[in-house]
């Protein structure tokens, strides 16, 4: 395979990982609201939110970050490490770095609100059927 084609394929891997990462973060922040309509999705959202908390608390690196970093480096482009996905695309780009804890708190409030709303809707639905 020609080297140019290799670079394009690796860049596609990196771009696909980047898109998946943004979708993952969007689902982490607001996916709990999907459970209001589709209750079975709550389990997936619990897992995603749990991963989010685990990655913040432990600093463990996300596999999507590793995949994008690998694809970028294989394509001959600068990788994400050591800064990582959030630092590269979000922190200092979408919001100033000094607001990181405030943004984390806002996301946590959004997630908890979605879960409380889910429980309220479920309880209200169960009582209306009785």
mmCIF file of C-alpha atoms in Angstrom:
data_model
loop_
_atom_site.group_PDB
_atom_site.id
_atom_site.type_symbol
_atom_site.label_atom_id
_atom_site.label_comp_id
_atom_site.label_asym_id
_atom_site.label_seq_id
_atom_site.Cartn_x
_atom_site.Cartn_y
_atom_site.Cartn_z
ATOM 1 C CA UNK A 1 0.000 0.000 0.000
ATOM 2 C CA UNK A 2 1.422 3.427 -0.888
ATOM 3 C CA UNK A 3 2.621 5.537 2.041
ATOM 4 C CA UNK A 4 0.171 8.331 1.151
ATOM 5 C CA UNK A 5 -2.755 5.923 1.398
ATOM 6 C CA UNK A 6 -1.406 4.623 4.721
ATOM 7 C CA UNK A 7 -1.375 8.174 6.059
ATOM 8 C CA UNK A 8 -4.956 8.748 4.931
ATOM 9 C CA UNK A 9 -6.162 5.537 6.558
ATOM 10 C CA UNK A 10 -4.407 6.340 9.823
ATOM 11 C CA UNK A 11 -5.858 9.840 9.744
ATOM 12 C CA UNK A 12 -9.330 8.328 9.230
ATOM 13 C CA UNK A 13 -8.774 6.161 12.307
ATOM 14 C CA UNK A 14 -7.758 9.256 14.282
ATOM 15 C CA UNK A 15 -10.719 11.277 13.017
ATOM 16 C CA UNK A 16 -13.171 8.461 13.739
ATOM 17 C CA UNK A 17 -11.809 8.186 17.290
ATOM 18 C CA UNK A 18 -12.136 11.960 17.717
ATOM 19 C CA UNK A 19 -15.771 11.955 16.549
ATOM 20 C CA UNK A 20 -16.562 8.951 18.763
ATOM 21 C CA UNK A 21 -14.955 10.774 21.683
ATOM 22 C CA UNK A 22 -17.084 13.889 21.205
ATOM 23 C CA UNK A 23 -20.205 11.719 20.947
ATOM 24 C CA UNK A 24 -19.158 9.819 24.070
ATOM 25 C CA UNK A 25 -18.752 13.078 26.007
ATOM 26 C CA UNK A 26 -22.099 14.386 24.772
ATOM 27 C CA UNK A 27 -23.756 11.135 25.827
ATOM 28 C CA UNK A 28 -22.016 11.284 29.193
ATOM 29 C CA UNK A 29 -23.366 14.780 29.821
ATOM 30 C CA UNK A 30 -26.906 14.419 28.491
ATOM 31 C CA UNK A 31 -27.521 10.743 27.797
ATOM 32 C CA UNK A 32 -29.449 10.247 31.011
ATOM 33 C CA UNK A 33 -32.284 12.213 29.459
ATOM 34 C CA UNK A 34 -32.607 9.525 26.774
ATOM 35 C CA UNK A 35 -33.556 7.103 29.542
ATOM 36 C CA UNK A 36 -36.688 9.143 30.122
ATOM 37 C CA UNK A 37 -37.919 7.883 26.758
ATOM 38 C CA UNK A 38 -35.950 4.629 26.524
ATOM 39 C CA UNK A 39 -35.460 3.360 30.108
ATOM 40 C CA UNK A 40 -33.076 0.537 29.153
ATOM 41 C CA UNK A 41 -30.483 3.101 28.051
ATOM 42 C CA UNK A 42 -30.021 4.108 31.692
ATOM 43 C CA UNK A 43 -27.626 1.187 32.214
ATOM 44 C CA UNK A 44 -25.409 2.336 29.376
ATOM 45 C CA UNK A 45 -25.479 5.866 30.737
ATOM 46 C CA UNK A 46 -24.543 4.670 34.226
ATOM 47 C CA UNK A 47 -21.512 2.894 32.729
ATOM 48 C CA UNK A 48 -20.481 5.933 30.681
ATOM 49 C CA UNK A 49 -20.894 8.321 33.623
ATOM 50 C CA UNK A 50 -18.983 5.888 35.837
ATOM 51 C CA UNK A 51 -16.137 5.863 33.331
ATOM 52 C CA UNK A 52 -16.151 9.667 33.331
ATOM 53 C CA UNK A 53 -15.844 9.812 37.110
ATOM 54 C CA UNK A 54 -13.179 7.082 37.123
ATOM 55 C CA UNK A 55 -11.092 8.895 34.530
ATOM 56 C CA UNK A 56 -11.238 12.168 36.477
ATOM 57 C CA UNK A 57 -10.494 10.586 39.853
ATOM 58 C CA UNK A 58 -7.747 8.194 38.746
ATOM 59 C CA UNK A 59 -6.403 9.983 35.675
ATOM 60 C CA UNK A 60 -6.709 6.774 33.650
ATOM 61 C CA UNK A 61 -6.381 7.434 29.945
ATOM 62 C CA UNK A 62 -9.386 6.844 27.715
ATOM 63 C CA UNK A 63 -8.990 4.192 24.995
ATOM 64 C CA UNK A 64 -10.436 6.667 22.476
ATOM 65 C CA UNK A 65 -7.631 9.101 23.305
ATOM 66 C CA UNK A 66 -5.095 6.328 22.815
ATOM 67 C CA UNK A 67 -6.668 5.329 19.485
ATOM 68 C CA UNK A 68 -6.700 8.880 18.175
ATOM 69 C CA UNK A 69 -3.169 9.533 19.372
ATOM 70 C CA UNK A 70 -1.941 6.342 17.690
ATOM 71 C CA UNK A 71 -3.712 7.158 14.420
ATOM 72 C CA UNK A 72 -2.368 10.705 14.385
ATOM 73 C CA UNK A 73 1.201 9.584 15.041
ATOM 74 C CA UNK A 74 0.998 6.832 12.407
ATOM 75 C CA UNK A 75 -0.268 9.435 9.920
ATOM 76 C CA UNK A 76 2.755 11.610 10.692
ATOM 77 C CA UNK A 77 0.792 14.231 12.621
ATOM 78 C CA UNK A 78 1.480 15.398 16.164
ATOM 79 C CA UNK A 79 -0.224 13.196 18.739
ATOM 80 C CA UNK A 80 -2.475 14.167 21.624
ATOM 81 C CA UNK A 81 -0.282 12.979 24.469
ATOM 82 C CA UNK A 82 0.704 14.140 26.955
ATOM 83 C CA UNK A 83 -2.106 16.696 26.945
ATOM 84 C CA UNK A 84 -4.946 14.338 26.018
ATOM 85 C CA UNK A 85 -8.272 14.824 24.295
ATOM 86 C CA UNK A 86 -9.905 17.254 26.720
ATOM 87 C CA UNK A 87 -6.876 19.530 26.843
ATOM 88 C CA UNK A 88 -6.434 19.427 23.080
ATOM 89 C CA UNK A 89 -10.011 20.049 21.925
ATOM 90 C CA UNK A 90 -12.039 21.414 24.823
ATOM 91 C CA UNK A 91 -10.141 23.033 27.689
ATOM 92 C CA UNK A 92 -8.905 26.449 26.617
ATOM 93 C CA UNK A 93 -10.809 26.086 23.331
ATOM 94 C CA UNK A 94 -14.487 25.870 24.344
ATOM 95 C CA UNK A 95 -14.015 27.291 27.840
ATOM 96 C CA UNK A 96 -11.057 28.837 29.678
ATOM 97 C CA UNK A 97 -8.934 26.354 31.611
ATOM 98 C CA UNK A 98 -9.629 28.063 34.936
ATOM 99 C CA UNK A 99 -13.306 27.032 34.620
ATOM 100 C CA UNK A 100 -12.574 23.307 34.438
ATOM 101 C CA UNK A 101 -13.970 22.516 37.886
ATOM 102 C CA UNK A 102 -17.058 24.627 37.229
ATOM 103 C CA UNK A 103 -17.679 22.789 33.941
ATOM 104 C CA UNK A 104 -17.214 19.431 35.678
ATOM 105 C CA UNK A 105 -19.715 20.502 38.333
ATOM 106 C CA UNK A 106 -22.194 21.631 35.662
ATOM 107 C CA UNK A 107 -21.899 18.273 33.881
ATOM 108 C CA UNK A 108 -22.357 16.437 37.196
ATOM 109 C CA UNK A 109 -25.483 18.501 37.939
ATOM 110 C CA UNK A 110 -26.809 17.735 34.458
ATOM 111 C CA UNK A 111 -26.217 14.008 34.928
ATOM 112 C CA UNK A 112 -27.780 13.912 38.399
ATOM 113 C CA UNK A 113 -30.737 15.963 37.157
ATOM 114 C CA UNK A 114 -31.319 13.468 34.365
ATOM 115 C CA UNK A 115 -31.223 10.564 36.830
ATOM 116 C CA UNK A 116 -33.532 12.265 39.340
ATOM 117 C CA UNK A 117 -35.907 13.091 36.497
ATOM 118 C CA UNK A 118 -35.775 9.495 35.333
ATOM 119 C CA UNK A 119 -36.639 8.222 38.821
ATOM 120 C CA UNK A 120 -39.409 10.786 39.218
ATOM 121 C CA UNK A 121 -40.930 9.910 35.832
ATOM 122 C CA UNK A 122 -40.677 6.201 36.532
ATOM 123 C CA UNK A 123 -42.289 6.550 39.954
ATOM 124 C CA UNK A 124 -44.995 8.836 38.583
ATOM 125 C CA UNK A 125 -45.711 6.393 35.741
ATOM 126 C CA UNK A 126 -45.892 3.427 38.155
ATOM 127 C CA UNK A 127 -48.336 5.291 40.430
ATOM 128 C CA UNK A 128 -50.536 6.314 37.510
ATOM 129 C CA UNK A 129 -50.859 2.662 36.481
ATOM 130 C CA UNK A 130 -51.926 1.532 39.988
#
